[in-house]
Coordinates of C-alpha atoms in Angstrom, one line a residue:
Chain W
M1 CA 13.3 17.9 -34.5
R2 CA 15.4 17.3 -32.2
Y3 CA 15.3 14.8 -29.5
T4 CA 17.5 12.6 -27.8
V5 CA 16.0 8.8 -26.3
H6 CA 17.3 7.5 -22.9
P7 CA 16.0 3.7 -21.5
I8 CA 14.4 4.2 -17.7
S9 CA 14.0 0.5 -17.7
E10 CA 15.0 -2.5 -20.1
K11 CA 11.3 -2.4 -20.7
S12 CA 10.7 1.3 -21.1
L13 CA 12.4 4.7 -22.9
T14 CA 12.1 8.1 -23.0
V15 CA 11.8 10.6 -25.8
Y16 CA 13.5 14.1 -24.5
F17 CA 13.1 17.2 -26.6
D18 CA 14.1 20.8 -25.5
Q19 CA 13.5 20.5 -21.7
V20 CA 11.1 23.8 -21.3
I21 CA 7.8 23.9 -20.4
D22 CA 6.7 25.4 -23.7
E23 CA 2.7 24.8 -25.1
K24 CA 3.8 24.4 -28.8
L25 CA 6.6 21.7 -27.7
N26 CA 4.0 20.1 -25.3
D27 CA 1.2 19.8 -28.4
L28 CA 4.0 18.1 -30.4
V29 CA 4.7 15.6 -26.9
I30 CA 0.8 15.0 -27.2
S31 CA 0.5 14.9 -31.1
S32 CA 3.2 12.1 -31.1
C33 CA 1.6 10.1 -28.3
N34 CA -1.4 10.3 -30.5
W35 CA 0.4 9.0 -33.2
L36 CA 2.2 6.6 -31.4
K37 CA -1.5 5.3 -30.1
Q38 CA -2.7 5.2 -33.6
N39 CA 0.5 3.6 -35.2
P40 CA 0.9 1.1 -32.5
F41 CA 4.3 -1.5 -33.2
K42 CA 4.2 -4.9 -32.4
G43 CA 5.5 -5.1 -28.8
F44 CA 3.9 -1.5 -28.0
I45 CA 2.3 -1.2 -24.5
E46 CA 1.7 2.1 -23.8
V47 CA 2.9 5.8 -23.7
V48 CA 3.1 8.6 -21.1
P49 CA 3.3 12.5 -22.1
A50 CA 5.5 14.4 -20.1
F51 CA 6.3 18.4 -19.9
A52 CA 8.5 17.8 -23.3
S53 CA 9.6 14.2 -23.2
F54 CA 7.4 11.2 -23.7
S55 CA 7.9 7.3 -22.6
I56 CA 7.2 4.3 -24.3
F57 CA 6.7 1.2 -22.4
Y58 CA 7.1 -2.4 -24.6
D59 CA 7.1 -6.0 -24.1
L60 CA 10.4 -7.2 -24.3
V61 CA 9.9 -11.0 -25.5
E62 CA 7.7 -9.6 -28.3
I63 CA 10.5 -6.9 -29.5
N64 CA 12.9 -9.5 -29.1
R65 CA 11.0 -11.6 -31.5
Q66 CA 11.1 -8.7 -34.2
K67 CA 14.4 -7.1 -33.6
K68 CA 17.6 -8.0 -36.1
Y69 CA 20.0 -10.3 -33.9
S70 CA 22.8 -7.7 -34.2
E71 CA 20.9 -4.9 -32.4
T72 CA 19.3 -4.8 -28.9
C73 CA 16.1 -4.2 -28.1
F74 CA 16.4 -0.7 -27.1
Q75 CA 17.9 0.1 -30.3
Y76 CA 15.3 -1.9 -32.6
V77 CA 12.5 0.3 -30.4
S78 CA 14.8 3.8 -31.1
K79 CA 14.6 3.3 -34.7
L80 CA 10.7 3.1 -34.3
I81 CA 10.9 6.7 -32.8
D82 CA 12.9 7.8 -36.1
Q83 CA 9.8 7.0 -37.9
I84 CA 7.5 9.0 -36.1
P85 CA 6.2 11.9 -38.5
F86 CA 7.6 14.6 -36.3
A87 CA 7.6 17.7 -38.8
D88 CA 3.9 17.2 -39.9
L89 CA 3.1 16.5 -36.1
T90 CA 4.7 19.8 -35.3
R91 CA 1.6 21.6 -37.7
N92 CA -0.9 20.3 -35.4
Q93 CA -2.3 22.4 -32.5
Y94 CA -3.9 20.0 -30.1
K95 CA -7.0 21.2 -28.8
G96 CA -8.0 20.0 -25.7
E97 CA -11.1 20.2 -23.7
E98 CA -11.8 23.3 -21.5
F99 CA -13.2 22.5 -17.8
I100 CA -14.3 25.0 -15.2
V101 CA -13.9 24.0 -11.8
P102 CA -15.9 25.7 -9.0
V103 CA -13.8 26.6 -5.9
R104 CA -14.1 28.1 -2.6
Y105 CA -11.2 30.1 -1.6
T106 CA -11.0 28.7 2.2
G107 CA -8.1 26.8 1.6
K108 CA -5.9 26.8 5.3
D109 CA -2.5 28.1 3.4
L110 CA -4.6 31.1 2.1
K111 CA -3.7 33.0 4.9
W112 CA -0.3 31.8 5.0
V113 CA 0.0 32.7 0.8
S114 CA -1.4 35.9 1.6
D115 CA 1.0 36.6 4.1
F116 CA 3.7 35.4 2.2
L117 CA 2.7 37.4 -0.9
K118 CA 1.8 40.6 0.7
L119 CA -1.6 40.4 -1.0
P120 CA -5.2 40.9 0.1
E121 CA -6.6 37.4 0.0
K122 CA -9.2 39.0 -2.8
E123 CA -6.4 39.9 -5.1
I124 CA -5.1 36.5 -4.8
I125 CA -8.3 34.4 -5.5
L126 CA -8.7 37.0 -8.9
Y127 CA -5.5 36.3 -9.8
H128 CA -6.1 32.9 -9.3
T129 CA -9.5 32.7 -11.4
S130 CA -8.3 34.9 -14.1
K131 CA -5.8 32.7 -16.0
I132 CA -6.7 29.6 -18.1
Y133 CA -4.5 27.1 -17.1
R134 CA -3.3 24.2 -19.4
V135 CA -2.7 20.8 -18.8
Y136 CA 0.8 19.9 -19.7
M137 CA 0.7 16.2 -17.9
M138 CA -0.8 14.0 -15.7
G139 CA 1.1 12.6 -13.1
F140 CA 1.5 12.2 -9.2
L141 CA -1.6 10.8 -8.2
P142 CA -4.5 9.1 -10.3
G143 CA -6.5 12.1 -12.1
F144 CA -3.5 14.4 -10.6
A145 CA -2.9 17.4 -13.5
Y146 CA 0.0 19.7 -13.9
L147 CA -1.1 23.1 -14.3
G148 CA 0.7 25.4 -16.4
G149 CA 0.4 29.4 -16.5
V150 CA 0.2 30.3 -13.0
D151 CA 0.0 34.2 -12.7
D152 CA 3.7 35.6 -11.5
R153 CA 2.7 37.4 -8.5
L154 CA 1.1 34.0 -6.9
V155 CA 4.6 32.2 -7.2
V156 CA 4.9 30.4 -3.8
P157 CA 7.5 27.8 -2.3
R158 CA 6.3 24.3 -1.5
K159 CA 5.9 23.2 2.3
K160 CA 9.1 22.8 4.0
T161 CA 7.6 19.5 5.4
P162 CA 4.9 18.0 3.6
E163 CA 1.6 17.5 5.6
I164 CA 0.8 14.0 6.1
D165 CA -3.2 13.7 4.8
I166 CA -4.3 16.9 2.4
E167 CA -8.2 15.9 1.3
A168 CA -9.2 14.9 -1.9
G169 CA -10.4 18.4 -3.7
S170 CA -7.7 20.5 -2.2
V171 CA -6.5 23.1 -4.6
G172 CA -2.9 24.0 -3.9
L173 CA 0.2 26.3 -5.1
A174 CA 3.5 25.3 -5.6
G175 CA 6.2 27.4 -7.8
N176 CA 4.7 28.4 -10.7
Q177 CA 2.1 25.6 -10.7
T178 CA -1.3 25.5 -9.4
G179 CA -3.1 21.6 -9.2
V180 CA -5.9 20.0 -7.3
Y181 CA -5.4 17.0 -5.3
P182 CA -7.8 14.3 -6.8
V183 CA -7.5 12.1 -4.0
S184 CA -6.1 12.5 -0.3
S185 CA -2.6 12.1 0.0
P186 CA 0.3 13.4 1.5
G187 CA 1.8 16.8 -0.1
G188 CA 3.6 19.6 0.0
W189 CA 1.4 22.1 -1.5
Q190 CA 0.3 25.3 -0.4
I191 CA -4.0 25.0 0.3
I192 CA -5.8 27.7 -1.1
G193 CA -9.1 26.4 -2.0
H194 CA -11.5 23.0 -2.1
T195 CA -13.4 22.1 -4.7
S196 CA -16.1 19.6 -5.1
F197 CA -15.3 18.8 -8.8
Q198 CA -14.4 15.5 -8.9
F199 CA -11.0 14.3 -10.9
F200 CA -10.9 11.1 -10.1
D201 CA -13.6 8.7 -8.7
P202 CA -12.6 5.6 -7.0
A203 CA -16.0 4.5 -7.5
E204 CA -15.9 5.0 -11.4
P205 CA -11.9 4.8 -12.0
E206 CA -12.8 3.9 -15.7
V207 CA -13.7 7.5 -16.2
S208 CA -10.9 9.8 -17.0
V209 CA -11.6 13.4 -16.6
L210 CA -8.2 15.4 -17.6
Q211 CA -5.9 14.6 -19.9
A212 CA -2.6 16.5 -21.3
G213 CA -3.7 19.4 -23.5
D214 CA -6.7 20.0 -21.8
R215 CA -7.4 23.2 -20.0
V216 CA -8.6 24.2 -16.9
R217 CA -10.0 27.8 -15.5
F218 CA -11.1 28.2 -11.8
I219 CA -14.1 30.4 -10.5
E220 CA -15.2 31.0 -7.2
M221 CA -17.8 29.5 -5.3
C222 CA -19.2 31.6 -2.7
Chain P
M1 CA -1.0 -5.7 5.5
T2 CA -2.9 -8.3 3.2
T3 CA -4.0 -7.3 -0.4
I4 CA -5.2 -8.7 -3.8
Q5 CA -2.3 -8.5 -6.5
D6 CA -1.9 -9.3 -10.0
L7 CA 0.9 -8.2 -12.5
G8 CA -0.4 -4.9 -12.6
R9 CA -2.6 -2.3 -15.2
S10 CA -1.1 -1.0 -17.7
G11 CA -2.4 1.6 -20.4
F12 CA -3.3 4.2 -18.0
Q13 CA -0.3 5.9 -16.9
E14 CA -1.1 8.7 -19.3
R15 CA -3.8 9.4 -16.9
A16 CA -1.3 9.2 -13.7
I17 CA -2.9 5.8 -13.1
N18 CA 0.2 3.7 -11.9
P19 CA 0.9 -0.2 -12.7
G20 CA 1.2 -1.0 -9.2
G21 CA 0.7 -4.9 -9.0
S22 CA 2.6 -7.3 -7.1
M23 CA 6.3 -6.5 -5.2
D24 CA 7.7 -9.8 -6.0
N25 CA 6.3 -9.9 -9.1
L26 CA 8.1 -13.5 -10.0
T27 CA 7.2 -15.6 -7.2
P28 CA 3.0 -15.3 -7.6
R29 CA 3.7 -16.1 -11.6
L30 CA 5.7 -19.2 -10.7
L31 CA 3.3 -20.1 -7.9
N32 CA 0.6 -19.8 -10.5
I33 CA 2.2 -21.9 -13.1
L34 CA 2.5 -24.5 -10.3
L35 CA -1.1 -24.8 -9.8
G36 CA -1.9 -24.5 -13.5
N37 CA -3.4 -21.2 -13.5
E38 CA -2.8 -18.6 -16.2
D39 CA 0.6 -16.8 -14.4
S40 CA -1.2 -13.2 -14.6
L41 CA -4.1 -14.6 -12.0
A42 CA -4.5 -12.8 -8.8
T43 CA -3.1 -13.8 -5.7
L44 CA -2.8 -12.6 -1.9
E45 CA 0.3 -10.9 -1.2
I46 CA 1.1 -11.1 2.8
H47 CA 2.9 -8.7 4.8
Y48 CA 3.7 -9.2 8.4
P49 CA 1.7 -9.4 11.0
T50 CA -0.3 -12.1 9.2
P51 CA -3.7 -13.3 8.9
V52 CA -5.2 -16.2 9.7
I53 CA -7.4 -18.1 7.0
L54 CA -10.4 -20.1 7.3
F55 CA -10.5 -22.3 4.5
E56 CA -14.5 -23.0 4.0
E57 CA -14.2 -25.0 1.0
S58 CA -11.6 -27.4 -0.3
A59 CA -9.0 -25.8 -2.6
I60 CA -5.6 -26.7 -3.8
I61 CA -2.8 -23.8 -2.8
S62 CA 0.7 -22.8 -3.0
M63 CA 3.1 -20.5 -1.2
G64 CA 6.3 -19.0 -1.8
G65 CA 8.3 -16.0 -1.4
A66 CA 8.8 -14.9 2.5
D67 CA 9.0 -17.5 5.2
F68 CA 6.2 -16.4 7.6
S69 CA 6.7 -20.3 9.5
A70 CA 3.2 -21.3 7.2
K71 CA 1.2 -24.1 9.0
I72 CA -2.1 -26.0 8.1
N73 CA -3.8 -26.8 11.4
G74 CA -0.7 -26.0 13.0
K75 CA 1.2 -28.5 10.9
D76 CA 4.2 -27.0 9.4
V77 CA 3.4 -26.3 5.2
D78 CA 6.1 -26.6 2.5
S79 CA 6.6 -23.3 0.1
W80 CA 6.7 -23.9 -3.3
K81 CA 4.3 -26.7 -3.6
A82 CA 1.0 -27.1 -4.4
F83 CA -1.3 -28.9 -1.8
P84 CA -4.8 -29.7 -1.3
V85 CA -6.6 -27.9 1.8
K86 CA -10.0 -29.5 2.9
T87 CA -13.2 -27.2 4.2
G88 CA -12.1 -26.5 7.8
D89 CA -8.7 -26.0 7.4
T90 CA -6.8 -23.2 8.8
L91 CA -4.1 -21.4 7.6
S92 CA -1.8 -19.7 10.2
F93 CA 1.6 -18.5 10.3
G94 CA 4.2 -18.2 12.9
S95 CA 7.6 -16.2 13.2
K96 CA 9.0 -14.1 10.1
K97 CA 12.4 -16.0 9.4
L98 CA 13.0 -14.4 6.1
G99 CA 11.5 -12.1 3.5
E100 CA 9.1 -9.3 3.7
R101 CA 6.3 -10.7 1.2
C102 CA 4.3 -14.1 1.4
Y103 CA 1.9 -15.1 -1.5
L104 CA -1.0 -17.2 -1.5
A105 CA -2.1 -18.6 -5.0
V106 CA -5.1 -20.7 -5.3
K107 CA -5.8 -22.9 -8.2
G108 CA -8.2 -21.5 -10.4
G109 CA -7.4 -18.0 -9.1
L110 CA -9.3 -15.6 -6.7
D111 CA -13.1 -14.6 -7.9
V112 CA -12.7 -10.9 -8.0
D113 CA -13.5 -8.6 -10.7
P114 CA -10.8 -6.6 -12.4
V115 CA -11.0 -2.8 -12.5
L116 CA -9.2 -1.4 -15.3
G117 CA -7.9 -4.4 -16.5
S118 CA -6.3 -5.8 -13.3
S119 CA -6.9 -7.2 -10.3
S120 CA -4.5 -5.0 -8.1
T121 CA -5.4 -3.3 -5.1
N122 CA -4.5 0.6 -5.5
I123 CA -4.3 1.3 -1.7
Q124 CA -3.6 5.0 -2.4
A125 CA -6.5 5.9 -4.7
G126 CA -8.4 3.2 -3.0
F127 CA -9.8 1.0 -6.0
G128 CA -9.1 -2.3 -7.2
G129 CA -8.4 -5.5 -5.9
R130 CA -9.1 -5.9 -2.1
H131 CA -7.3 -4.7 1.0
I132 CA -8.1 -7.3 3.3
Q133 CA -9.6 -7.0 6.2
K134 CA -10.3 -8.9 9.3
G135 CA -13.9 -10.7 8.6
D136 CA -13.4 -10.7 4.8
R137 CA -14.3 -13.3 2.5
L138 CA -12.5 -14.5 -0.6
N139 CA -14.4 -16.7 -3.4
T140 CA -12.1 -19.0 -5.5
R141 CA -13.2 -19.6 -9.4
L142 CA -12.8 -23.7 -8.6
R143 CA -15.6 -25.1 -7.2
N144 CA -15.9 -28.2 -5.5
G145 CA -17.2 -30.3 -8.6
S146 CA -13.5 -29.9 -10.2
F147 CA -11.6 -30.1 -6.9
F148 CA -11.5 -33.5 -6.7
A149 CA -10.4 -34.4 -10.4
A150 CA -7.9 -31.8 -9.5
V151 CA -6.3 -33.7 -6.8
E152 CA -6.1 -36.7 -8.7
K153 CA -4.0 -34.9 -11.1
L154 CA -2.2 -33.0 -8.2
K155 CA -1.0 -36.8 -7.1
I156 CA 0.5 -37.8 -10.4
S157 CA 2.3 -34.6 -10.7
P158 CA 6.3 -33.9 -9.9
R159 CA 5.1 -30.0 -8.5
T160 CA 7.6 -27.9 -7.1
V161 CA 9.3 -24.9 -8.5
N162 CA 13.1 -25.6 -9.2
G163 CA 15.3 -23.4 -7.1
K164 CA 17.0 -21.8 -9.5
L165 CA 14.1 -20.3 -10.4
R166 CA 13.1 -18.6 -7.3
P167 CA 14.0 -15.4 -6.4
A168 CA 17.3 -15.9 -4.1
F169 CA 17.3 -13.3 -2.0
E170 CA 18.5 -15.4 0.9
S171 CA 22.4 -14.9 -0.6
R172 CA 22.3 -12.1 -2.7
Q173 CA 22.5 -8.9 -2.1
E174 CA 23.9 -7.2 -5.5
L175 CA 21.4 -5.2 -7.4
R176 CA 22.2 -5.1 -11.2
V177 CA 21.4 -1.5 -12.6
I178 CA 21.3 0.1 -16.0
A179 CA 22.7 3.8 -16.1
G180 CA 19.9 6.5 -15.9
K181 CA 19.7 9.7 -18.0
E182 CA 21.3 11.7 -15.3
I183 CA 24.1 9.7 -14.2
D184 CA 26.5 11.9 -16.5
T185 CA 26.0 14.6 -14.9
L186 CA 27.3 13.0 -11.3
D187 CA 31.1 13.9 -11.2
E188 CA 33.0 11.1 -10.7
E189 CA 33.5 10.9 -7.2
S190 CA 29.5 10.8 -6.6
R191 CA 29.5 7.9 -9.2
N192 CA 31.6 5.8 -7.1
R193 CA 29.8 6.4 -4.5
I194 CA 27.1 4.9 -6.1
F195 CA 28.5 1.9 -7.3
S196 CA 31.3 1.2 -4.8
Q197 CA 29.7 1.7 -1.5
Q198 CA 27.4 -0.7 0.5
F199 CA 23.7 0.8 1.1
I200 CA 21.4 -0.1 3.9
V201 CA 17.7 -0.6 3.8
S202 CA 16.2 1.7 5.8
A203 CA 13.3 1.7 7.5
H204 CA 11.5 4.2 5.3
C205 CA 10.4 1.5 2.6
N206 CA 7.1 0.1 1.4
R207 CA 5.1 -0.4 -2.0
M208 CA 5.6 2.7 -3.1
G209 CA 9.4 3.1 -2.4
Y210 CA 12.8 1.9 -0.9
R211 CA 15.0 4.4 1.1
L212 CA 18.5 3.5 1.0
E213 CA 20.7 4.6 3.8
G214 CA 24.7 5.5 3.0
D215 CA 27.0 8.4 2.3
S216 CA 25.2 11.2 0.8
V217 CA 26.0 11.8 -3.1
N218 CA 26.5 15.1 -4.3
S219 CA 23.1 15.9 -5.7
R220 CA 23.5 19.8 -6.4
N221 CA 24.8 19.7 -9.8
Y222 CA 21.3 19.6 -11.4
G223 CA 19.7 22.6 -12.5
E224 CA 16.0 22.1 -12.6
I225 CA 14.5 18.9 -14.0
L226 CA 11.2 18.7 -15.9
S227 CA 9.1 15.7 -14.5
S228 CA 8.7 12.8 -16.9
S229 CA 7.8 8.8 -16.6
V230 CA 9.9 6.6 -14.2
D231 CA 9.3 2.9 -14.0
F232 CA 9.9 0.0 -11.2
G233 CA 13.0 -0.1 -9.9
T234 CA 14.0 3.8 -11.0
I235 CA 17.1 5.0 -8.9
Q236 CA 16.4 8.7 -7.9
L237 CA 18.3 11.0 -6.1
L238 CA 17.1 13.0 -3.7
P239 CA 17.9 16.4 -2.5
D240 CA 19.5 15.5 0.3
G241 CA 21.9 13.1 -1.3
Q242 CA 20.0 9.6 -0.7
V243 CA 18.8 7.5 -2.9
L244 CA 15.3 6.1 -3.5
I245 CA 14.2 3.1 -5.7
L246 CA 11.0 3.6 -7.1
M247 CA 8.8 0.0 -5.8
A248 CA 5.6 -1.7 -7.5
D249 CA 3.1 1.6 -6.1
H250 CA 5.7 4.4 -7.4
Q251 CA 4.0 7.7 -8.9
T252 CA 3.8 7.6 -12.8
T253 CA 6.3 10.5 -13.3
G254 CA 9.1 12.1 -11.2
G255 CA 11.1 15.2 -11.2
Y256 CA 14.0 14.0 -9.4
P257 CA 17.4 13.0 -11.3
K258 CA 16.8 9.5 -12.6
I259 CA 20.4 7.3 -11.7
G260 CA 20.0 4.4 -12.9
N261 CA 17.0 1.5 -12.7
V262 CA 17.3 -2.1 -11.1
I263 CA 16.7 -4.3 -13.8
A264 CA 13.7 -6.2 -13.6
V265 CA 15.2 -9.6 -13.0
D266 CA 16.6 -8.3 -9.6
L267 CA 13.4 -6.4 -8.3
P268 CA 11.8 -9.6 -6.8
I269 CA 14.9 -9.9 -4.8
L270 CA 14.8 -6.3 -3.6
A271 CA 11.0 -6.5 -2.8
Q272 CA 11.8 -9.3 -0.1
L273 CA 14.9 -7.4 1.7
S274 CA 14.0 -6.3 5.0
V275 CA 15.4 -3.5 6.9
G276 CA 19.1 -3.2 7.7
Q277 CA 20.2 -5.6 5.0
H278 CA 23.1 -4.4 2.9
I279 CA 23.3 -4.1 -0.9
H280 CA 25.2 -2.6 -3.6
F281 CA 24.9 -1.7 -7.2
R282 CA 26.6 -3.1 -10.0
E283 CA 26.3 -1.2 -13.5
I284 CA 25.6 -3.7 -16.7
S285 CA 24.9 -2.6 -20.5
I286 CA 21.5 -2.5 -21.3
E287 CA 22.1 -5.3 -24.0
T288 CA 23.1 -7.5 -20.8
A289 CA 20.0 -6.5 -18.7
E290 CA 17.7 -7.4 -21.9
N291 CA 19.4 -10.9 -22.0
V292 CA 19.0 -11.6 -18.5
Y293 CA 15.6 -10.8 -19.0
L294 CA 14.7 -12.9 -22.1
K295 CA 16.9 -15.6 -20.4
Q296 CA 14.4 -15.6 -17.2
E297 CA 11.3 -15.7 -19.4
R298 CA 12.6 -18.9 -21.4
E299 CA 13.1 -20.4 -18.2
I300 CA 9.6 -19.4 -16.8
R301 CA 8.0 -20.7 -20.3
K302 CA 10.3 -23.9 -19.6
F303 CA 8.9 -24.4 -16.4
K304 CA 5.3 -23.9 -17.8
A305 CA 5.8 -26.2 -20.4
A306 CA 6.8 -29.0 -17.7
M307 CA 3.7 -27.9 -15.9
S308 CA 1.2 -28.0 -18.5
L309 CA 1.6 -31.6 -19.0
Y310 CA -0.2 -32.1 -15.1
A311 CA -2.6 -29.3 -16.0

């Protein structure tokens, strides 16, 4: 398995695979993260999966105790990555959970999207609800999932000027991605609907709903 | 804005929950050590305009970071010292002299329940710590019974933070950085622009990030970059050629080119810089960055050992 390792800061690094969005590659990312969590090295803090990379955060003081004098902490952790059994992990298919998210397609940009794509709103809803989306990674906001696999007919640009306040539960489109704002936030996605499905609850932040590798299906609620 | 912050929450970035924590994460550690606390205890992070704080019970406190002309009952107080306050004392602030964030630590720590392992306030997502509002009341974990014993000990201890350890934001404007993954894709002119020019801290600076103003850097050579993890101090090159440094409340992942990372030891200095101040970057090796960090941690450990004699 080809990969390169780059430092982010002096306390974190990223392991990059080929930089493509691919389900199997993303499976390997998730399996590698799970392997590291099950086999943590001394000084390991956390591991974070992304589309085609994962990042490791570590305790420099602890790593410094473990490493040889002649190497840097970065080199020491890089060598530990070589011990991850990538070849075996490639055979793992990660099976996430599937979530059904009911949406009211009344978003304020639905008409704009319809005009831009020259598609009736009904068809936009049909295409949006007919796919099963993969959670490639979590990022941006607590509970926000990057969902891939959007129908080619629904590709729209981001807004040139981001909105200052998009309310929690807004369902958006941008590029070949779709997603739900878990908390209210500024943002530039085209809002086509709203859901009461709670991806992140500030009153119960311990409860994690989605994680990388899960699947999401949207259904229309009238 | 005044919030409760500690050294941040780790272990939840895979759920896109950012670490957060104090912007200047050195000062609160030193203030806690000064009080004989665990260095990770939560403190108040105070921005200008400032609050007025009434002590309804005696306490031992310490303050440091920005100089907002702190006063107890109208009399100036020293930073970087532990001192007792009595029931009815009032802490207020005067003019903003230097720095952006002032920290207040109390002996025993603030009584605030941790959420996901931390008492830091996540303002954007609305959980953890507390965003202090007028009329709020906070408890400390040290009750009056142990207060007098603590004051007795305080009398015999030479409690202050060695000037060498404090973040030196009064003078230094150089930020040391290690190269980021996308630095190599910059042409020579752009790279020179990053490391030779003076940037100005813009008005668009907050707990999430610092936008710098400077000659714009060619950012067109990048193809599509897939989002991946970022860290406190990550320097991103924005599509308009300007530079953004991610701060404590940064998102967990980013899709802009990462051209470098401000080293951890210099972040407390950056966190105290104000709009209009000049900074420049100096590239150092990862090896040097690690050594600088480890050296500071050794100094903090020594300070902790010295203070524990009086705890």
